[in-house]
Coordinates of C-alpha atoms and ligand atoms in Angstrom, one line a residue:
X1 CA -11.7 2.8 -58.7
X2 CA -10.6 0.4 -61.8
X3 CA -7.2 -1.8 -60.9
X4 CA -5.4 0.4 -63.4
X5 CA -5.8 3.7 -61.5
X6 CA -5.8 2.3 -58.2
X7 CA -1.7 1.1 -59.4
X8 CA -1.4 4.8 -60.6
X9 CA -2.5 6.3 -57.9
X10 CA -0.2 4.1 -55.7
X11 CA 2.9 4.7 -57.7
X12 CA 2.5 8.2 -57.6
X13 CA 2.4 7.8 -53.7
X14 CA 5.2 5.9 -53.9
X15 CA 7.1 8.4 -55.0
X16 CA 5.8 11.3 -53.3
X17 CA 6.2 9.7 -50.0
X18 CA 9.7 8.0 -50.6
X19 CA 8.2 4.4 -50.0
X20 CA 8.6 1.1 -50.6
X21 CA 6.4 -1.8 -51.3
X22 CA 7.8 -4.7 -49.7
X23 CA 5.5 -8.3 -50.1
X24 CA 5.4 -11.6 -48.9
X25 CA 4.8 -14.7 -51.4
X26 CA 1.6 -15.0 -49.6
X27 CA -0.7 -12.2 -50.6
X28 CA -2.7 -11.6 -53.6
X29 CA -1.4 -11.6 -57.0
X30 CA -2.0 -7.9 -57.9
X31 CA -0.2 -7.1 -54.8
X32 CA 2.9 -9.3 -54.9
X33 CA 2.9 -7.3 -58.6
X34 CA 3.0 -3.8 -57.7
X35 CA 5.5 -4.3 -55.0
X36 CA 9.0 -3.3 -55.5
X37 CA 10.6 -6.4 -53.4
X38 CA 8.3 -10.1 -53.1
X39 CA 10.2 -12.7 -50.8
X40 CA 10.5 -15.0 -48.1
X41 CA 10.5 -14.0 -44.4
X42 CA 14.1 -14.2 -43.9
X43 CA 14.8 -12.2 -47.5
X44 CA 12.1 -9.6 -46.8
X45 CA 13.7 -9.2 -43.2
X46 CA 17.1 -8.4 -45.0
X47 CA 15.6 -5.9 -47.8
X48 CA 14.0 -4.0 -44.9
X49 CA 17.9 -2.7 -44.0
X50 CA 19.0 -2.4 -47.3
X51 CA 16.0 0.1 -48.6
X52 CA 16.8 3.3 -48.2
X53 CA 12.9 4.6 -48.2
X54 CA 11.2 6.9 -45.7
X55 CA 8.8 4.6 -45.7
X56 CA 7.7 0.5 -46.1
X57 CA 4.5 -0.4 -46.9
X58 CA 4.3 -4.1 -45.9
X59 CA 2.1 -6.5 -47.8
X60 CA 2.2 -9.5 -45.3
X61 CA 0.9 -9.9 -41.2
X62 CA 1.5 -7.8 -38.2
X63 CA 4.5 -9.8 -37.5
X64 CA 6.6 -8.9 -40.9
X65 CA 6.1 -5.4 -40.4
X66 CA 7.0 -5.2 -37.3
X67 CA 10.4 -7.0 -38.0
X68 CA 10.9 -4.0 -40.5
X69 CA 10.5 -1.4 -37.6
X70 CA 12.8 -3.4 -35.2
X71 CA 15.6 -3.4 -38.1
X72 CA 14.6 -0.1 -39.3
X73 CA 13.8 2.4 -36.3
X74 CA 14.6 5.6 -38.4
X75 CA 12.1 4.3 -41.1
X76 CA 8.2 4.5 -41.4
X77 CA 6.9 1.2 -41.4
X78 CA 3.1 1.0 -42.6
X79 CA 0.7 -2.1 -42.4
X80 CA -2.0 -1.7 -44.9
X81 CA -4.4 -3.1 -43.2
X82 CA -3.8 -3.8 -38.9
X83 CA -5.9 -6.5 -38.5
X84 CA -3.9 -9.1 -40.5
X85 CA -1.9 -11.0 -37.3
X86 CA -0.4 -14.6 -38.0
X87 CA -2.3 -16.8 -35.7
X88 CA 0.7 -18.9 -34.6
X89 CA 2.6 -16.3 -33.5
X90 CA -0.4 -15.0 -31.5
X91 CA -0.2 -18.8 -29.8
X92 CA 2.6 -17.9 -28.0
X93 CA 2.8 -15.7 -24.8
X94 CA 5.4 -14.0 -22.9
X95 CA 4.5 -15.2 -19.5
X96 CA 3.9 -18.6 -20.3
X97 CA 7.8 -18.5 -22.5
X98 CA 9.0 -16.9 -19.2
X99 CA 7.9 -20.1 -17.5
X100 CA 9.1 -22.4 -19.5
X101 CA 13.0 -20.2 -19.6
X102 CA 12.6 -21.2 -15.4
X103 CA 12.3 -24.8 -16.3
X104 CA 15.2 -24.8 -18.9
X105 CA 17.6 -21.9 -17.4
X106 CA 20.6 -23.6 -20.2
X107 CA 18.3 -23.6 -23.3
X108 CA 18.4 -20.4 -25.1
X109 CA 15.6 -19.5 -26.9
X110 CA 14.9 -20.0 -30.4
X111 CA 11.9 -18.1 -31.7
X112 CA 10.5 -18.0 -35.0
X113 CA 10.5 -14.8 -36.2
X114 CA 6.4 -15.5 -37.1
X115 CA 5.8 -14.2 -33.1
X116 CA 5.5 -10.9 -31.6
X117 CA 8.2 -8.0 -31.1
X118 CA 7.7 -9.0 -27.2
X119 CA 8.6 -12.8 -27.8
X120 CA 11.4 -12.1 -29.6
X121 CA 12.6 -9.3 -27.2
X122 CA 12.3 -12.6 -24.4
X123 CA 14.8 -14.6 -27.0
X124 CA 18.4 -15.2 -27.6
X125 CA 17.8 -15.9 -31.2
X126 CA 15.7 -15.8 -34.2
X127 CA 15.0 -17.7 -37.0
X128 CA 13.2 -18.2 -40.2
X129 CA 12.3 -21.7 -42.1
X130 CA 15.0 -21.0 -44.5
X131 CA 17.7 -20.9 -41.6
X132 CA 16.0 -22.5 -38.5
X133 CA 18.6 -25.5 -38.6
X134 CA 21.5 -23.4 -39.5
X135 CA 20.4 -21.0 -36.6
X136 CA 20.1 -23.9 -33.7
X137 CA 23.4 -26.0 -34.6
X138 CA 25.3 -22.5 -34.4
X139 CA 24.1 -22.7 -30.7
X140 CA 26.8 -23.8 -28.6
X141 CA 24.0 -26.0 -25.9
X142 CA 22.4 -29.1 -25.5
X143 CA 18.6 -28.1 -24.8
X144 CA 17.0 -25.1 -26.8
X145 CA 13.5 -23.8 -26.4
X146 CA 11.9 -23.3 -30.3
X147 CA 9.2 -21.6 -30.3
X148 CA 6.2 -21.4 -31.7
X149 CA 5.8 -23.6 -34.2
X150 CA 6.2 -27.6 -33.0
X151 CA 6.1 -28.7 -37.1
X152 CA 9.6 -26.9 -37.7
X153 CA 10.6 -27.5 -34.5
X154 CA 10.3 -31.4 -35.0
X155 CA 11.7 -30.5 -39.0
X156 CA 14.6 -28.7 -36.7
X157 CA 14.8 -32.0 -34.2
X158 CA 15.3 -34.4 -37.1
X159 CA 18.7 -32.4 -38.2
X160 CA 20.2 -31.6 -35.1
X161 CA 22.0 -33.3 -32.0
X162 CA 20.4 -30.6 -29.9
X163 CA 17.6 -31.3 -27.9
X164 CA 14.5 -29.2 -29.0
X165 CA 12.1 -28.1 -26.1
X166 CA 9.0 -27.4 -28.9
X167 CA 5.9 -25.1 -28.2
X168 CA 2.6 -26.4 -29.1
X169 CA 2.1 -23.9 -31.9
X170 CA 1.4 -24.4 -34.9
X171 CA 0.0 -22.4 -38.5
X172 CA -3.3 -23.3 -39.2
X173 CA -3.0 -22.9 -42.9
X174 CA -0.3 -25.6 -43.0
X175 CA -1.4 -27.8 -40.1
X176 CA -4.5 -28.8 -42.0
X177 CA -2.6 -30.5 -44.7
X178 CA -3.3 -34.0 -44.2
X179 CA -1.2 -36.7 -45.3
X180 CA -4.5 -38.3 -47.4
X181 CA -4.3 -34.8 -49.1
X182 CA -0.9 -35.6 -50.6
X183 CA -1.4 -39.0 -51.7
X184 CA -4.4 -38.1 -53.1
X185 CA -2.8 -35.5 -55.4
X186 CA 0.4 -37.6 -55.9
X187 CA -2.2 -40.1 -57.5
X188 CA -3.8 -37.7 -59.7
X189 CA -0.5 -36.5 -60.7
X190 CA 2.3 -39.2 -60.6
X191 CA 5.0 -37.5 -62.1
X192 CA 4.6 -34.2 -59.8
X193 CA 7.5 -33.5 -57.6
X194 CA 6.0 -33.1 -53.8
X195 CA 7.4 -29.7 -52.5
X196 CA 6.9 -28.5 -48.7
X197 CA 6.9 -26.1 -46.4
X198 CA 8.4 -27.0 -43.0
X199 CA 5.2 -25.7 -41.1
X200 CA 3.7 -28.6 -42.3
X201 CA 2.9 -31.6 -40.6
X202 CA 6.2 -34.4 -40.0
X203 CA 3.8 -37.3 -41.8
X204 CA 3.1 -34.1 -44.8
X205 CA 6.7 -34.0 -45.1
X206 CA 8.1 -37.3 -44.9
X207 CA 6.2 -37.7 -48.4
X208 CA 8.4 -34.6 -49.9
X209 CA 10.9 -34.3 -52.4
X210 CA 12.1 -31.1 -51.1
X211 CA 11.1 -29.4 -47.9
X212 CA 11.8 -25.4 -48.2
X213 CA 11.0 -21.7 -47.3
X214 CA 8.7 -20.3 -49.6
X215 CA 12.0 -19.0 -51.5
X216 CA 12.8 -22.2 -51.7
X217 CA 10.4 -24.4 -53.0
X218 CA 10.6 -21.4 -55.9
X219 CA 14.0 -22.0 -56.5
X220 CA 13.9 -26.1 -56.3
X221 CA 11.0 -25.5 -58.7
X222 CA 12.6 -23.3 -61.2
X223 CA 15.8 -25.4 -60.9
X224 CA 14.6 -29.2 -61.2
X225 CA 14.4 -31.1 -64.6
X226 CA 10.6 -31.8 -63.3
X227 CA 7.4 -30.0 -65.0
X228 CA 4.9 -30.4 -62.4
X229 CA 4.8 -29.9 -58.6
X230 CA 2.3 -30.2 -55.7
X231 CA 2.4 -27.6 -53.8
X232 CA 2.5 -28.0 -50.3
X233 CA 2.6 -25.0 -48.7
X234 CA 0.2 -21.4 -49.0
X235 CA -1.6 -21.5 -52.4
X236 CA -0.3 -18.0 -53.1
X237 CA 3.1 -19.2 -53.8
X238 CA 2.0 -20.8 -57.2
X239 CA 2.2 -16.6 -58.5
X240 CA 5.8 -16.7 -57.6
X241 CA 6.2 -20.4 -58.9
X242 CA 4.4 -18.8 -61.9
X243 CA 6.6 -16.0 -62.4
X244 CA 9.8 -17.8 -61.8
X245 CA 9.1 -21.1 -63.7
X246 CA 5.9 -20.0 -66.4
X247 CA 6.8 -22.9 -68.5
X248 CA 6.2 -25.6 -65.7
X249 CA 2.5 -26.8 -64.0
X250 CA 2.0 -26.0 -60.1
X251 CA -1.2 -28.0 -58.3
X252 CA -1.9 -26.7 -54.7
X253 CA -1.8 -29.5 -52.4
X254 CA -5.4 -28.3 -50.8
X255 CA -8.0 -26.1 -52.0
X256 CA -8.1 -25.2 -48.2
X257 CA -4.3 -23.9 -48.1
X258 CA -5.3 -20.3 -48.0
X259 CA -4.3 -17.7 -45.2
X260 CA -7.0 -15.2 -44.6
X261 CA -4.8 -13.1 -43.1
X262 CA -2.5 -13.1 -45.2
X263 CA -4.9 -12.2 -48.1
X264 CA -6.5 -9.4 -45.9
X265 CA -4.0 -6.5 -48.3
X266 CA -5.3 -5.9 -51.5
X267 CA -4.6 -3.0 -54.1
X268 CA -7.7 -0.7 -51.9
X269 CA -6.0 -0.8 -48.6
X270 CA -2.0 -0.4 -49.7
X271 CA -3.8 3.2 -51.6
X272 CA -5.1 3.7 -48.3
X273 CA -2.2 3.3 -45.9
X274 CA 0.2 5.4 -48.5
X275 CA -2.9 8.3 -48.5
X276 CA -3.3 8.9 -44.8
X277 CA 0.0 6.9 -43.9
X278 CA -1.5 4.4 -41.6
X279 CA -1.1 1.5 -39.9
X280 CA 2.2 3.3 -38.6
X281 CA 3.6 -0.1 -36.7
X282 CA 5.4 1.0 -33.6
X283 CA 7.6 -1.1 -31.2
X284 CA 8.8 0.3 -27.5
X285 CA 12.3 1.1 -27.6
X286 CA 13.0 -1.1 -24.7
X287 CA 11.3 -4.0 -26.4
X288 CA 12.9 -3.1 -29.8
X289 CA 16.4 -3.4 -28.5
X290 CA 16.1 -6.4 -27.3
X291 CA 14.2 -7.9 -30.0
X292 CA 16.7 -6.8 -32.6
X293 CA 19.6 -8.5 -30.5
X294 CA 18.0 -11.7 -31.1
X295 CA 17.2 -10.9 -35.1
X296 CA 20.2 -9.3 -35.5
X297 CA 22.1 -12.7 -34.3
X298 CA 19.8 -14.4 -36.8
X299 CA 21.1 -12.5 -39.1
X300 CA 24.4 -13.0 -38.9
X301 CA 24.2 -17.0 -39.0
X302 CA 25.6 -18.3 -42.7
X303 CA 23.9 -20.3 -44.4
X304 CA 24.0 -22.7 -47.7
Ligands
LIG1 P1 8.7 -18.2 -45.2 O1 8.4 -17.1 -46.1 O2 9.8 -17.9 -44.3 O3 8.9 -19.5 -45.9 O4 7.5 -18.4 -44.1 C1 6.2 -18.7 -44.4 C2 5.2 -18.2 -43.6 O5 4.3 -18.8 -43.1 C3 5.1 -16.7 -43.4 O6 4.0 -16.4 -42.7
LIG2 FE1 0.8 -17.2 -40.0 FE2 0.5 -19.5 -41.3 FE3 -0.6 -17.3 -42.3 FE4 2.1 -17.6 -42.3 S1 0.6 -18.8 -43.4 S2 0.9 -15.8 -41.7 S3 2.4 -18.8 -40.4 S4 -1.1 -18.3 -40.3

């Protein structure tokens, strides 16, 4: 089928089925531009509640969509295609967390919300990268537990009196930034502003101007006086940069900062999950309680 009717064909889905199309910055282009909502994780999280659809179709990873149906019980939550997981969060297991909550019984547990329904039903707390400092300082102890990602949880360390007990996770798309990467493109383009992700390494950011979510880095883009930026995070957020600041010259940090999984939807498999309504992502209730205590308190931390 050409692009064109495969968009027809899903907007007329759309609307016979009551959906949404909910997106991550991540995915492909032609997705991020036939959903109804593109965002970060935290943002995405909160449109989840607020749509009043039958059903969301998530463009992202296993994890996303699966945040939706913990927020969301009463609505369908469909993952266009099931075997897009995030590897980091698959890094992290619920007996291993269990052992280290024995060895810290004071620290509550910080998880990123990139880990599974299961993790986050064994935490006091989530957290995104647009809140994680906001999230720990509102904590009132001395040790937490952050899991899984050790780059944000050393990001996290650096702006907090807290002690932070890190896993050894990390994102595999981000981690293999290198700091030669940066200077290499800072020489090639002198007056680019450095923008980061905080999955990236702590040597990739020390180099940054700005260190953001995804959300961000779009809106420290759109908002400097600077034309160009290197872009240190998921190559697909240059389309958002794009659409945000069209005037202004984006370089991706690494030809290599790509997600497969991420890039796994495409325009074919969103047709397919509205037409037979699949991947239906389901959570058990016990799990889902608990989880959505922890996203819930996430979610009612302020922040700037
Ligand atoms: P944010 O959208 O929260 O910046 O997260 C990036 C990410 O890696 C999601 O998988
Ligand atoms: Fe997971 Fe990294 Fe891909 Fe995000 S970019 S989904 S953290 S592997």
């Amino acid at each position: 089928m050409h692009q064109a009717d495969l968009i027809k064909r899903i907007q007329e889905l759309k609307l016979k089925r009551n959906a949404v199309i909910l997106s991550h910055y991540y995915s492909r282009p032609e997705v991020q531009d036939i959903a109804d909502f593109v965002g970060d994780s935290l943002a995405l999280s909160q449109e989840a509640v607020r749509q009043d659809a039958d059903v969301i179709v998530f463009c992202g990873v296993h994890f996303m969509g699966e945040s939706a149906a913990i927020l969301s019980p009463k609505k369908t939550v469909l993952l266009p295609e099931i075997d897009a997981t995030c590897p980091m969060a698959d890094m992290v297991d619920v007996e291993g967390l269990k052992r280290l909550k024995e060895k810290h019984p004071d620290a509550p547990v910080v998880s990123y919300v990139n880990t599974s329904a299961a993790i986050k039903a064994e935490s006091y707390i989530c957290c995104t990268s647009a809140n994680a400092v906001e999230v720990v300082n509102s904590l009132d102890a001395e040790e937490v537990i952050f899991v899984p990602d050790k780059n944000l949880a050393a990001y996290v360390a650096a702006r907090t009196d807290k002690t932070i007990i890190p896993w050894e996770g990390h994102c595999p798309t981000h981690h293999q930034v290198l700091r030669e990467d940066v200077l290499k493109m800072k020489e090639k383009h002198p007056q680019a502003k450095f923008i980061a992700h905080p999955e990236c390494r702590p040597e990739v950011l020390k180099l940054a101007d700005n260190v953001a979510s995804t959300r961000g880095m779009i809106m420290y883009a759109k908002n400097s006086p600077a034309q160009e930026f290197i872009i240190g995070t998921e190559c697909g957020l240059i389309h958002g940069l794009l659409k945000a600041a069209p005037e202004k010259t984006y370089y991706c940090v690494s030809e290599f900062a790509c997600c497969p999984s991420m890039k796994m939807v495409n325009l074919e498999n969103v047709l397919e999950s509205l037409e037979k309504m699949q991947h239906v992502v389901t959570v058990s209730e016990d799990v889902r309680v608990r989880a959505k205590e922890a996203l819930d308190r996430m979610l009612a931390v302020k922040i700037k």
